[in-house]
Every structure is written in structure tokens, then in C-alpha cells.
Amino acid sequence: FQHGAGKAEDTFKTSPFHLDLWFYFTLQNWVLDFGRPIAMIILPLEWFPLNKPSAGDYFHMAYNVITPFLLLKLIERSPKTLPRSMVYVSIITFVMGASIHLVGDSVNHRLIFSGYQHHLSVRENPIIRNLKPETLIDSFELLYYYDEYLGHSMWYIPFFLILFIYFTGCFTPAAGQSRMPLAALLLVGPSSLYYWYLVTEGQIFILYIFTFFAMMALVMHQRRKGLVLDSNGLFLFLSFTITLLLIAAWVGWLWNDKILRKKYPGVIYIPEPWAFYTLHMNNLHAAKGSF
């Protein structure tokens, strides 16, 4: 009987808003992930030669350690007992995928200094299409595959899976707990904007929308049981909702861009921010420099 009571207590216990973890999580996402390529471009090449890791690579290394640590701390603070084995396997896969991406992304971004253009495919890039022997082009396409496909998949699938597992423990029968403090509302904007960057630059819209729909389905299912989201669940759900609106605005803005349309010919057209930057912002800087 006491064991059953303990299970019930575990089920209905509610966590306060984890301001410290969500703040650190959002901050390190912006600094270590979004800031990686910016640091690499801004800091002088003399400090980080092209044959050595860039500043962005060190940012990525820090991200690969800090992010899984923060995700584990989130899981630890869940009021509900979550499937530990699935969490551990997901964290291990996350670290492996992010590490694969570190290598591929490092080389691909360093190629910018040699004239590589991210809005073009590997074979269409001027610095690569004339390489001899032609098998070298295959090697660069393999590098791109590790960076954009294998690395992203092994990085982002466990990332969203862990967030969803955590989300399943964010329900409470106390309607009074279903509100966000002011600090959470202030963090929603930066958090949503980062997820927009993550989904568009990582080209993981299908993974994101699947996770979001799973969250919506879980919310409706739990509501029938009289359970509502606590402040942490509301923060995550609202962040994902605003992210969808930002993605829609981004796609609408670039809907008629013929060059980007050529690079993203599929049914789902979601251009990468860095492809937009190398196509339009570099051209803008070049035009200003010519005056």
C-alpha cells in the first residue's frame, strides 16, 4: 500500500520553474551554438590558422559537454520517474552525433575563407567543381554528408527525444500550477528564436514538427485525465509554438527567392540562415565595398 502511495505521490508532485537551468540552457545555446560561426568569422585568422581548430570549434567542444549535462540535470529535476535507459542511450548518441558534426562543420565553415558558397551544392561550388582527380569531389560530398545528414540526425533526434521525455513529466492536477512566472515569459522569446535557428539551419523541420505534434497530442490526452502543464511544460510548449510562427514568417519572406529555391527543391522549402547570409549579405557587403 505504501509503495502505491509513493507512486501516486511521484505522479502528482509538481516542480517549480527551473529558472537556472532554462537560463543556462538558452544562454549556452545562443553563445556556443549560434555564436560558433560568428566567432570563427570575426576573430583574426592569425589566432586560429586554417590548419588548426577555429574559435567556433572550441565553442562546439564546450557545447558538446555542457548541453548533455544540462539535459541530464533537467531529467533529474523531473517530478516524474522517467525511463533512465532511454535517456542515457539518447545522451550517448547525442554526444556522438554532435562530435561527428563538429569535424564536418569545422572543415565546411573554414572553406568559406577559400571562397566556398553555402547557398550552392557541393558540386556546384566554384572552388570544388574543377578539382582533380574528380574523386576528391566525392570526398567533399562525404564530408558534407557527415556534417549535414549523419551528424545532424544523431545530434538532433536524441536532443528532441530527451526534451519530449522530459515534457511527459511536466503535468499536474493543480490548475494553479499551470502558469509561468515573469522570468519564464522573458525567456520564451530568446528560447523560441534559438529553436527557429536550430530547425532552419539544421534542416530538421520534420523532426521538429513531429515532436511538436506529439506534445500537442499528449497535452490533449492528459487534459482528459484532468491534468494540465506545469510552468516548465508551458515554457517548452510555448517556445515550440512561437518557433512554428517564426518558421512560417521566414519561409514566407523567402518564398520567391529563385536561387534558394534551386538549392532547396523539395516539397518542404526552409532555407538555412547561413545560406541566406552567404548569398545576400556577402553580396551586399561586396556592393558597399565597391563604392
PDB file of C-alpha atoms in Angstrom:
ATOM      1  CA  PHE A   1       0.000   0.000   0.000  1.00  0.00           C
ATOM      2  CA  GLN A   2       2.822   2.379   0.863  1.00  0.00           C
ATOM      3  CA  HIS A   3       4.515   1.589  -2.460  1.00  0.00           C
ATOM      4  CA  GLY A   4       1.314   2.514  -4.335  1.00  0.00           C
ATOM      5  CA  ALA A   5       1.034   5.744  -2.362  1.00  0.00           C
ATOM      6  CA  GLY A   6       4.608   6.563  -3.274  1.00  0.00           C
ATOM      7  CA  LYS A   7       3.846   6.053  -6.950  1.00  0.00           C
ATOM      8  CA  ALA A   8       0.841   8.348  -6.708  1.00  0.00           C
ATOM      9  CA  GLU A   9       2.957  10.976  -4.936  1.00  0.00           C
ATOM     10  CA  ASP A  10       5.594  10.673  -7.676  1.00  0.00           C
ATOM     11  CA  THR A  11       2.935  11.106 -10.339  1.00  0.00           C
ATOM     12  CA  PHE A  12       1.338  14.260  -8.928  1.00  0.00           C
ATOM     13  CA  LYS A  13       4.329  16.062  -7.456  1.00  0.00           C
ATOM     14  CA  THR A  14       4.919  19.429  -9.184  1.00  0.00           C
ATOM     15  CA  SER A  15       8.258  21.130  -9.872  1.00  0.00           C
ATOM     16  CA  PRO A  16       8.808  24.890  -9.590  1.00  0.00           C
ATOM     17  CA  PHE A  17      10.051  26.662 -12.700  1.00  0.00           C
ATOM     18  CA  HIS A  18      13.706  25.736 -13.283  1.00  0.00           C
ATOM     19  CA  LEU A  19      14.886  29.275 -13.985  1.00  0.00           C
ATOM     20  CA  ASP A  20      18.566  28.468 -13.506  1.00  0.00           C
ATOM     21  CA  LEU A  21      18.611  25.503 -15.891  1.00  0.00           C
ATOM     22  CA  TRP A  22      16.445  27.129 -18.585  1.00  0.00           C
ATOM     23  CA  PHE A  23      18.516  30.327 -18.417  1.00  0.00           C
ATOM     24  CA  TYR A  24      21.840  28.470 -18.713  1.00  0.00           C
ATOM     25  CA  PHE A  25      20.383  26.247 -21.429  1.00  0.00           C
ATOM     26  CA  THR A  26      19.184  29.204 -23.522  1.00  0.00           C
ATOM     27  CA  LEU A  27      22.380  31.209 -22.940  1.00  0.00           C
ATOM     28  CA  GLN A  28      24.753  28.427 -23.911  1.00  0.00           C
ATOM     29  CA  ASN A  29      22.637  27.580 -26.974  1.00  0.00           C
ATOM     30  CA  TRP A  30      22.986  31.146 -28.221  1.00  0.00           C
ATOM     31  CA  VAL A  31      26.636  31.600 -27.324  1.00  0.00           C
ATOM     32  CA  LEU A  32      28.063  28.154 -28.098  1.00  0.00           C
ATOM     33  CA  ASP A  33      25.840  27.035 -30.999  1.00  0.00           C
ATOM     34  CA  PHE A  34      24.624  30.183 -32.777  1.00  0.00           C
ATOM     35  CA  GLY A  35      27.833  32.021 -31.887  1.00  0.00           C
ATOM     36  CA  ARG A  36      30.155  29.347 -33.314  1.00  0.00           C
ATOM     37  CA  PRO A  37      30.343  30.508 -36.948  1.00  0.00           C
ATOM     38  CA  ILE A  38      30.228  34.175 -35.919  1.00  0.00           C
ATOM     39  CA  ALA A  39      33.256  33.771 -33.640  1.00  0.00           C
ATOM     40  CA  MET A  40      35.085  31.928 -36.405  1.00  0.00           C
ATOM     41  CA  ILE A  41      34.459  34.748 -38.909  1.00  0.00           C
ATOM     42  CA  ILE A  42      35.069  37.700 -36.551  1.00  0.00           C
ATOM     43  CA  LEU A  43      38.236  36.582 -34.742  1.00  0.00           C
ATOM     44  CA  PRO A  44      41.532  37.116 -36.648  1.00  0.00           C
ATOM     45  CA  LEU A  45      42.845  34.203 -38.696  1.00  0.00           C
ATOM     46  CA  GLU A  46      46.289  34.775 -37.157  1.00  0.00           C
ATOM     47  CA  TRP A  47      44.906  33.499 -33.845  1.00  0.00           C
ATOM     48  CA  PHE A  48      43.355  30.379 -35.353  1.00  0.00           C
ATOM     49  CA  PRO A  49      45.210  29.256 -38.530  1.00  0.00           C
ATOM     50  CA  LEU A  50      43.218  27.309 -41.111  1.00  0.00           C
ATOM     51  CA  ASN A  51      45.107  24.098 -40.302  1.00  0.00           C
ATOM     52  CA  LYS A  52      44.134  24.304 -36.611  1.00  0.00           C
ATOM     53  CA  PRO A  53      40.766  24.295 -34.805  1.00  0.00           C
ATOM     54  CA  SER A  54      38.898  27.604 -35.032  1.00  0.00           C
ATOM     55  CA  ALA A  55      37.324  29.535 -32.147  1.00  0.00           C
ATOM     56  CA  GLY A  56      33.992  28.087 -33.291  1.00  0.00           C
ATOM     57  CA  ASP A  57      35.373  24.572 -32.881  1.00  0.00           C
ATOM     58  CA  TYR A  58      36.225  25.268 -29.244  1.00  0.00           C
ATOM     59  CA  PHE A  59      32.705  26.644 -28.798  1.00  0.00           C
ATOM     60  CA  HIS A  60      31.367  23.388 -30.266  1.00  0.00           C
ATOM     61  CA  MET A  61      33.521  21.298 -27.919  1.00  0.00           C
ATOM     62  CA  ALA A  62      32.136  23.207 -24.936  1.00  0.00           C
ATOM     63  CA  TYR A  63      28.594  22.779 -26.288  1.00  0.00           C
ATOM     64  CA  ASN A  64      29.102  19.015 -26.622  1.00  0.00           C
ATOM     65  CA  VAL A  65      29.909  18.815 -22.893  1.00  0.00           C
ATOM     66  CA  ILE A  66      27.600  21.441 -21.360  1.00  0.00           C
ATOM     67  CA  THR A  67      24.395  20.609 -23.282  1.00  0.00           C
ATOM     68  CA  PRO A  68      24.159  16.907 -22.304  1.00  0.00           C
ATOM     69  CA  PHE A  69      24.993  17.893 -18.713  1.00  0.00           C
ATOM     70  CA  LEU A  70      22.117  20.413 -18.621  1.00  0.00           C
ATOM     71  CA  LEU A  71      19.744  17.911 -20.254  1.00  0.00           C
ATOM     72  CA  LEU A  72      20.613  15.339 -17.587  1.00  0.00           C
ATOM     73  CA  LYS A  73      20.015  17.937 -14.851  1.00  0.00           C
ATOM     74  CA  LEU A  74      16.589  18.677 -16.372  1.00  0.00           C
ATOM     75  CA  ILE A  75      15.727  14.986 -16.319  1.00  0.00           C
ATOM     76  CA  GLU A  76      16.920  14.729 -12.702  1.00  0.00           C
ATOM     77  CA  ARG A  77      14.576  17.538 -11.653  1.00  0.00           C
ATOM     78  CA  SER A  78      11.520  15.994 -13.290  1.00  0.00           C
ATOM     79  CA  PRO A  79       8.814  15.261 -10.678  1.00  0.00           C
ATOM     80  CA  LYS A  80       8.083  12.038 -12.530  1.00  0.00           C
ATOM     81  CA  THR A  81      10.311   8.964 -12.785  1.00  0.00           C
ATOM     82  CA  LEU A  82      11.405   8.859 -16.428  1.00  0.00           C
ATOM     83  CA  PRO A  83      12.896   5.938 -18.447  1.00  0.00           C
ATOM     84  CA  ARG A  84      16.553   6.256 -17.477  1.00  0.00           C
ATOM     85  CA  SER A  85      17.929   3.737 -20.002  1.00  0.00           C
ATOM     86  CA  MET A  86      16.349   5.617 -22.915  1.00  0.00           C
ATOM     87  CA  VAL A  87      17.712   8.891 -21.555  1.00  0.00           C
ATOM     88  CA  TYR A  88      21.256   7.515 -21.225  1.00  0.00           C
ATOM     89  CA  VAL A  89      21.274   5.989 -24.731  1.00  0.00           C
ATOM     90  CA  SER A  90      19.923   9.267 -26.125  1.00  0.00           C
ATOM     91  CA  ILE A  91      22.634  11.292 -24.359  1.00  0.00           C
ATOM     92  CA  ILE A  92      25.387   8.969 -25.646  1.00  0.00           C
ATOM     93  CA  THR A  93      24.028   9.188 -29.209  1.00  0.00           C
ATOM     94  CA  PHE A  94      23.687  12.973 -28.877  1.00  0.00           C
ATOM     95  CA  VAL A  95      27.346  13.373 -27.902  1.00  0.00           C
ATOM     96  CA  MET A  96      28.490  11.092 -30.725  1.00  0.00           C
ATOM     97  CA  GLY A  97      26.370  12.911 -33.336  1.00  0.00           C
ATOM     98  CA  ALA A  98      27.411  16.373 -32.141  1.00  0.00           C
ATOM     99  CA  SER A  99      31.070  15.267 -32.250  1.00  0.00           C
ATOM    100  CA  ILE A 100      30.713  13.992 -35.834  1.00  0.00           C
ATOM    101  CA  HIS A 101      29.123  17.314 -36.730  1.00  0.00           C
ATOM    102  CA  LEU A 102      31.975  19.196 -35.050  1.00  0.00           C
ATOM    103  CA  VAL A 103      34.516  17.803 -37.518  1.00  0.00           C
ATOM    104  CA  GLY A 104      32.407  18.153 -40.666  1.00  0.00           C
ATOM    105  CA  ASP A 105      31.136  21.614 -39.771  1.00  0.00           C
ATOM    106  CA  SER A 106      34.647  22.809 -38.899  1.00  0.00           C
ATOM    107  CA  VAL A 107      36.004  21.993 -42.352  1.00  0.00           C
ATOM    108  CA  ASN A 108      32.916  23.237 -44.208  1.00  0.00           C
ATOM    109  CA  HIS A 109      32.941  26.611 -42.460  1.00  0.00           C
ATOM    110  CA  ARG A 110      36.706  27.016 -42.909  1.00  0.00           C
ATOM    111  CA  LEU A 111      36.140  26.560 -46.643  1.00  0.00           C
ATOM    112  CA  ILE A 112      34.331  29.924 -46.617  1.00  0.00           C
ATOM    113  CA  PHE A 113      37.759  31.594 -46.448  1.00  0.00           C
ATOM    114  CA  SER A 114      38.648  29.813 -49.695  1.00  0.00           C
ATOM    115  CA  GLY A 115      35.531  31.013 -51.496  1.00  0.00           C
ATOM    116  CA  TYR A 116      33.081  28.209 -50.654  1.00  0.00           C
ATOM    117  CA  GLN A 117      29.458  29.362 -51.062  1.00  0.00           C
ATOM    118  CA  HIS A 118      26.908  27.737 -48.738  1.00  0.00           C
ATOM    119  CA  HIS A 119      23.939  28.593 -50.949  1.00  0.00           C
ATOM    120  CA  LEU A 120      25.332  26.257 -53.652  1.00  0.00           C
ATOM    121  CA  SER A 121      25.567  22.471 -53.575  1.00  0.00           C
ATOM    122  CA  VAL A 122      28.994  20.862 -53.128  1.00  0.00           C
ATOM    123  CA  ARG A 123      29.443  20.032 -56.822  1.00  0.00           C
ATOM    124  CA  GLU A 124      28.266  23.491 -57.959  1.00  0.00           C
ATOM    125  CA  ASN A 125      30.793  25.356 -55.826  1.00  0.00           C
ATOM    126  CA  PRO A 126      33.452  27.073 -57.994  1.00  0.00           C
ATOM    127  CA  ILE A 127      36.328  26.000 -55.722  1.00  0.00           C
ATOM    128  CA  ILE A 128      35.298  22.330 -55.819  1.00  0.00           C
ATOM    129  CA  ARG A 129      33.771  21.543 -59.223  1.00  0.00           C
ATOM    130  CA  ASN A 130      37.142  21.709 -61.033  1.00  0.00           C
ATOM    131  CA  LEU A 131      39.096  19.593 -58.550  1.00  0.00           C
ATOM    132  CA  LYS A 132      41.318  16.861 -59.995  1.00  0.00           C
ATOM    133  CA  PRO A 133      41.052  13.942 -59.651  1.00  0.00           C
ATOM    134  CA  GLU A 134      37.241  14.078 -59.584  1.00  0.00           C
ATOM    135  CA  THR A 135      37.155  11.529 -56.757  1.00  0.00           C
ATOM    136  CA  LEU A 136      38.177  14.427 -54.481  1.00  0.00           C
ATOM    137  CA  ILE A 137      34.704  15.882 -55.053  1.00  0.00           C
ATOM    138  CA  ASP A 138      33.232  12.638 -53.698  1.00  0.00           C
ATOM    139  CA  SER A 139      35.336  13.116 -50.565  1.00  0.00           C
ATOM    140  CA  PHE A 140      33.923  16.613 -50.041  1.00  0.00           C
ATOM    141  CA  GLU A 141      30.401  15.278 -50.574  1.00  0.00           C
ATOM    142  CA  LEU A 142      31.110  12.607 -47.933  1.00  0.00           C
ATOM    143  CA  LEU A 143      32.266  15.349 -45.574  1.00  0.00           C
ATOM    144  CA  TYR A 144      29.055  17.279 -46.286  1.00  0.00           C
ATOM    145  CA  TYR A 145      27.039  14.101 -45.611  1.00  0.00           C
ATOM    146  CA  TYR A 146      28.696  13.643 -42.223  1.00  0.00           C
ATOM    147  CA  ASP A 147      28.083  17.306 -41.407  1.00  0.00           C
ATOM    148  CA  GLU A 148      24.539  17.890 -42.663  1.00  0.00           C
ATOM    149  CA  TYR A 149      22.911  14.441 -42.554  1.00  0.00           C
ATOM    150  CA  LEU A 150      24.526  11.848 -40.282  1.00  0.00           C
ATOM    151  CA  GLY A 151      25.831  14.360 -37.739  1.00  0.00           C
ATOM    152  CA  HIS A 152      22.550  16.295 -37.612  1.00  0.00           C
ATOM    153  CA  SER A 153      20.449  13.133 -37.310  1.00  0.00           C
ATOM    154  CA  MET A 154      22.500  11.641 -34.466  1.00  0.00           C
ATOM    155  CA  TRP A 155      22.601  15.054 -32.772  1.00  0.00           C
ATOM    156  CA  TYR A 156      19.032  16.310 -33.115  1.00  0.00           C
ATOM    157  CA  ILE A 157      16.918  13.144 -32.878  1.00  0.00           C
ATOM    158  CA  PRO A 158      18.129  12.324 -29.341  1.00  0.00           C
ATOM    159  CA  PHE A 159      18.028  16.047 -28.449  1.00  0.00           C
ATOM    160  CA  PHE A 160      14.312  16.334 -29.252  1.00  0.00           C
ATOM    161  CA  LEU A 161      13.628  12.889 -27.801  1.00  0.00           C
ATOM    162  CA  ILE A 162      15.115  13.933 -24.438  1.00  0.00           C
ATOM    163  CA  LEU A 163      13.083  17.163 -24.439  1.00  0.00           C
ATOM    164  CA  PHE A 164       9.921  15.163 -25.167  1.00  0.00           C
ATOM    165  CA  ILE A 165      10.703  12.596 -22.447  1.00  0.00           C
ATOM    166  CA  TYR A 166      11.140  15.489 -20.014  1.00  0.00           C
ATOM    167  CA  PHE A 167       7.889  17.044 -21.293  1.00  0.00           C
ATOM    168  CA  THR A 168       5.949  13.878 -20.404  1.00  0.00           C
ATOM    169  CA  GLY A 169       6.706  14.560 -16.720  1.00  0.00           C
ATOM    170  CA  CYS A 170       5.502  18.184 -16.810  1.00  0.00           C
ATOM    171  CA  PHE A 171       1.834  17.598 -15.914  1.00  0.00           C
ATOM    172  CA  THR A 172      -0.008  18.406 -12.696  1.00  0.00           C
ATOM    173  CA  PRO A 173      -3.620  18.105 -11.436  1.00  0.00           C
ATOM    174  CA  ALA A 174      -3.301  21.546  -9.782  1.00  0.00           C
ATOM    175  CA  ALA A 175      -4.637  24.161 -12.200  1.00  0.00           C
ATOM    176  CA  GLY A 176      -2.957  26.852 -10.085  1.00  0.00           C
ATOM    177  CA  GLN A 177       0.452  25.459 -11.093  1.00  0.00           C
ATOM    178  CA  SER A 178      -0.349  25.931 -14.792  1.00  0.00           C
ATOM    179  CA  ARG A 179       1.080  29.429 -15.149  1.00  0.00           C
ATOM    180  CA  MET A 180       4.502  30.816 -15.961  1.00  0.00           C
ATOM    181  CA  PRO A 181       6.416  33.291 -13.790  1.00  0.00           C
ATOM    182  CA  LEU A 182       7.635  36.566 -15.314  1.00  0.00           C
ATOM    183  CA  ALA A 183      11.165  35.186 -15.709  1.00  0.00           C
ATOM    184  CA  ALA A 184       9.817  32.345 -17.861  1.00  0.00           C
ATOM    185  CA  LEU A 185       7.898  34.777 -20.077  1.00  0.00           C
ATOM    186  CA  LEU A 186      11.076  36.811 -20.598  1.00  0.00           C
ATOM    187  CA  LEU A 187      12.987  33.664 -21.626  1.00  0.00           C
ATOM    188  CA  VAL A 188      10.360  32.453 -24.115  1.00  0.00           C
ATOM    189  CA  GLY A 189      11.469  34.933 -26.815  1.00  0.00           C
ATOM    190  CA  PRO A 190      15.188  34.023 -26.882  1.00  0.00           C
ATOM    191  CA  SER A 191      14.330  30.331 -26.500  1.00  0.00           C
ATOM    192  CA  SER A 192      11.877  30.353 -29.439  1.00  0.00           C
ATOM    193  CA  LEU A 193      14.270  32.301 -31.643  1.00  0.00           C
ATOM    194  CA  TYR A 194      17.017  29.768 -30.967  1.00  0.00           C
ATOM    195  CA  TYR A 195      14.743  26.850 -31.868  1.00  0.00           C
ATOM    196  CA  TRP A 196      13.913  28.700 -35.108  1.00  0.00           C
ATOM    197  CA  TYR A 197      17.636  28.866 -35.874  1.00  0.00           C
ATOM    198  CA  LEU A 198      18.123  25.217 -34.876  1.00  0.00           C
ATOM    199  CA  VAL A 199      15.301  23.955 -37.115  1.00  0.00           C
ATOM    200  CA  THR A 200      16.144  26.089 -40.160  1.00  0.00           C
ATOM    201  CA  GLU A 201      19.943  25.786 -40.051  1.00  0.00           C
ATOM    202  CA  GLY A 202      19.800  22.110 -39.079  1.00  0.00           C
ATOM    203  CA  GLN A 203      17.143  21.350 -41.743  1.00  0.00           C
ATOM    204  CA  ILE A 204      15.156  19.307 -39.213  1.00  0.00           C
ATOM    205  CA  PHE A 205      11.641  20.665 -39.726  1.00  0.00           C
ATOM    206  CA  ILE A 206      10.078  17.185 -39.978  1.00  0.00           C
ATOM    207  CA  LEU A 207      11.699  16.127 -36.686  1.00  0.00           C
ATOM    208  CA  TYR A 208      10.630  19.367 -35.015  1.00  0.00           C
ATOM    209  CA  ILE A 209       7.022  19.280 -36.250  1.00  0.00           C
ATOM    210  CA  PHE A 210       6.690  15.590 -35.312  1.00  0.00           C
ATOM    211  CA  THR A 211       7.878  16.428 -31.779  1.00  0.00           C
ATOM    212  CA  PHE A 212       5.519  19.405 -31.580  1.00  0.00           C
ATOM    213  CA  PHE A 213       2.511  17.353 -32.732  1.00  0.00           C
ATOM    214  CA  ALA A 214       3.427  14.640 -30.202  1.00  0.00           C
ATOM    215  CA  MET A 215       3.441  17.331 -27.496  1.00  0.00           C
ATOM    216  CA  MET A 216       0.022  18.587 -28.623  1.00  0.00           C
ATOM    217  CA  ALA A 217      -1.402  15.066 -28.638  1.00  0.00           C
ATOM    218  CA  LEU A 218      -0.018  14.411 -25.141  1.00  0.00           C
ATOM    219  CA  VAL A 219      -1.484  17.682 -23.820  1.00  0.00           C
ATOM    220  CA  MET A 220      -4.952  16.783 -25.150  1.00  0.00           C
ATOM    221  CA  HIS A 221      -4.678  13.234 -23.801  1.00  0.00           C
ATOM    222  CA  GLN A 222      -3.643  14.381 -20.326  1.00  0.00           C
ATOM    223  CA  ARG A 223      -6.351  17.040 -20.275  1.00  0.00           C
ATOM    224  CA  ARG A 224      -8.962  14.289 -20.479  1.00  0.00           C
ATOM    225  CA  LYS A 225      -7.433  12.922 -17.266  1.00  0.00           C
ATOM    226  CA  GLY A 226      -7.742  16.306 -15.584  1.00  0.00           C
ATOM    227  CA  LEU A 227      -4.002  17.066 -15.844  1.00  0.00           C
ATOM    228  CA  VAL A 228      -2.510  20.336 -17.104  1.00  0.00           C
ATOM    229  CA  LEU A 229       1.008  21.518 -17.919  1.00  0.00           C
ATOM    230  CA  ASP A 230       3.136  22.932 -15.112  1.00  0.00           C
ATOM    231  CA  SER A 231       5.279  26.048 -15.613  1.00  0.00           C
ATOM    232  CA  ASN A 232       8.192  24.097 -17.160  1.00  0.00           C
ATOM    233  CA  GLY A 233       5.929  22.281 -19.603  1.00  0.00           C
ATOM    234  CA  LEU A 234       4.193  25.540 -20.542  1.00  0.00           C
ATOM    235  CA  PHE A 235       7.568  27.181 -21.197  1.00  0.00           C
ATOM    236  CA  LEU A 236       8.665  24.377 -23.519  1.00  0.00           C
ATOM    237  CA  PHE A 237       5.303  24.138 -25.295  1.00  0.00           C
ATOM    238  CA  LEU A 238       5.025  27.912 -25.817  1.00  0.00           C
ATOM    239  CA  SER A 239       8.606  28.063 -27.114  1.00  0.00           C
ATOM    240  CA  PHE A 240       7.815  25.388 -29.712  1.00  0.00           C
ATOM    241  CA  THR A 241       4.576  27.152 -30.691  1.00  0.00           C
ATOM    242  CA  ILE A 242       6.276  30.510 -31.308  1.00  0.00           C
ATOM    243  CA  THR A 243       9.037  28.689 -33.202  1.00  0.00           C
ATOM    244  CA  LEU A 244       6.441  27.446 -35.706  1.00  0.00           C
ATOM    245  CA  LEU A 245       5.223  31.020 -36.278  1.00  0.00           C
ATOM    246  CA  LEU A 246       8.803  32.226 -36.812  1.00  0.00           C
ATOM    247  CA  ILE A 247       9.492  29.451 -39.325  1.00  0.00           C
ATOM    248  CA  ALA A 248       6.306  30.338 -41.230  1.00  0.00           C
ATOM    249  CA  ALA A 249       7.365  34.017 -41.347  1.00  0.00           C
ATOM    250  CA  TRP A 250      10.885  33.050 -42.537  1.00  0.00           C
ATOM    251  CA  VAL A 251       9.579  30.823 -45.330  1.00  0.00           C
ATOM    252  CA  GLY A 252       7.013  33.436 -46.388  1.00  0.00           C
ATOM    253  CA  TRP A 253       9.714  36.108 -46.597  1.00  0.00           C
ATOM    254  CA  LEU A 254      11.973  33.982 -48.846  1.00  0.00           C
ATOM    255  CA  TRP A 255       9.204  32.206 -50.753  1.00  0.00           C
ATOM    256  CA  ASN A 256      10.069  33.762 -54.137  1.00  0.00           C
ATOM    257  CA  ASP A 257      13.873  33.574 -53.852  1.00  0.00           C
ATOM    258  CA  LYS A 258      14.787  31.685 -57.046  1.00  0.00           C
ATOM    259  CA  ILE A 259      18.400  30.905 -56.079  1.00  0.00           C
ATOM    260  CA  LEU A 260      17.473  29.447 -52.691  1.00  0.00           C
ATOM    261  CA  ARG A 261      14.579  27.591 -54.319  1.00  0.00           C
ATOM    262  CA  LYS A 262      17.128  25.859 -56.527  1.00  0.00           C
ATOM    263  CA  LYS A 263      19.161  24.685 -53.526  1.00  0.00           C
ATOM    264  CA  TYR A 264      16.034  23.501 -51.616  1.00  0.00           C
ATOM    265  CA  PRO A 265      13.920  21.917 -54.395  1.00  0.00           C
ATOM    266  CA  GLY A 266      11.911  19.543 -52.215  1.00  0.00           C
ATOM    267  CA  VAL A 267       8.321  19.824 -51.056  1.00  0.00           C
ATOM    268  CA  ILE A 268       9.445  21.365 -47.743  1.00  0.00           C
ATOM    269  CA  TYR A 269      11.169  24.657 -48.556  1.00  0.00           C
ATOM    270  CA  ILE A 270      13.005  26.004 -45.490  1.00  0.00           C
ATOM    271  CA  PRO A 271      16.233  27.882 -46.353  1.00  0.00           C
ATOM    272  CA  GLU A 272      19.199  27.858 -43.971  1.00  0.00           C
ATOM    273  CA  PRO A 273      20.093  31.239 -42.412  1.00  0.00           C
ATOM    274  CA  TRP A 274      23.770  30.797 -43.325  1.00  0.00           C
ATOM    275  CA  ALA A 275      22.867  30.047 -46.939  1.00  0.00           C
ATOM    276  CA  PHE A 276      20.875  33.293 -46.957  1.00  0.00           C
ATOM    277  CA  TYR A 277      23.846  35.114 -45.425  1.00  0.00           C
ATOM    278  CA  THR A 278      26.418  33.879 -47.950  1.00  0.00           C
ATOM    279  CA  LEU A 279      24.030  34.632 -50.834  1.00  0.00           C
ATOM    280  CA  HIS A 280      22.646  38.057 -49.925  1.00  0.00           C
ATOM    281  CA  MET A 281      24.654  39.625 -47.094  1.00  0.00           C
ATOM    282  CA  ASN A 282      28.050  38.882 -48.664  1.00  0.00           C
ATOM    283  CA  ASN A 283      26.816  40.389 -51.941  1.00  0.00           C
ATOM    284  CA  LEU A 284      25.582  43.428 -50.026  1.00  0.00           C
ATOM    285  CA  HIS A 285      28.980  43.885 -48.343  1.00  0.00           C
ATOM    286  CA  ALA A 286      30.734  43.482 -51.701  1.00  0.00           C
ATOM    287  CA  ALA A 287      28.472  46.125 -53.278  1.00  0.00           C
ATOM    288  CA  LYS A 288      29.211  48.567 -50.437  1.00  0.00           C
ATOM    289  CA  GLY A 289      32.931  47.913 -50.729  1.00  0.00           C
ATOM    290  CA  SER A 290      32.893  48.785 -54.438  1.00  0.00           C
ATOM    291  CA  PHE A 291      31.856  52.386 -53.761  1.00  0.00           C
TER     292      PHE A 291
END
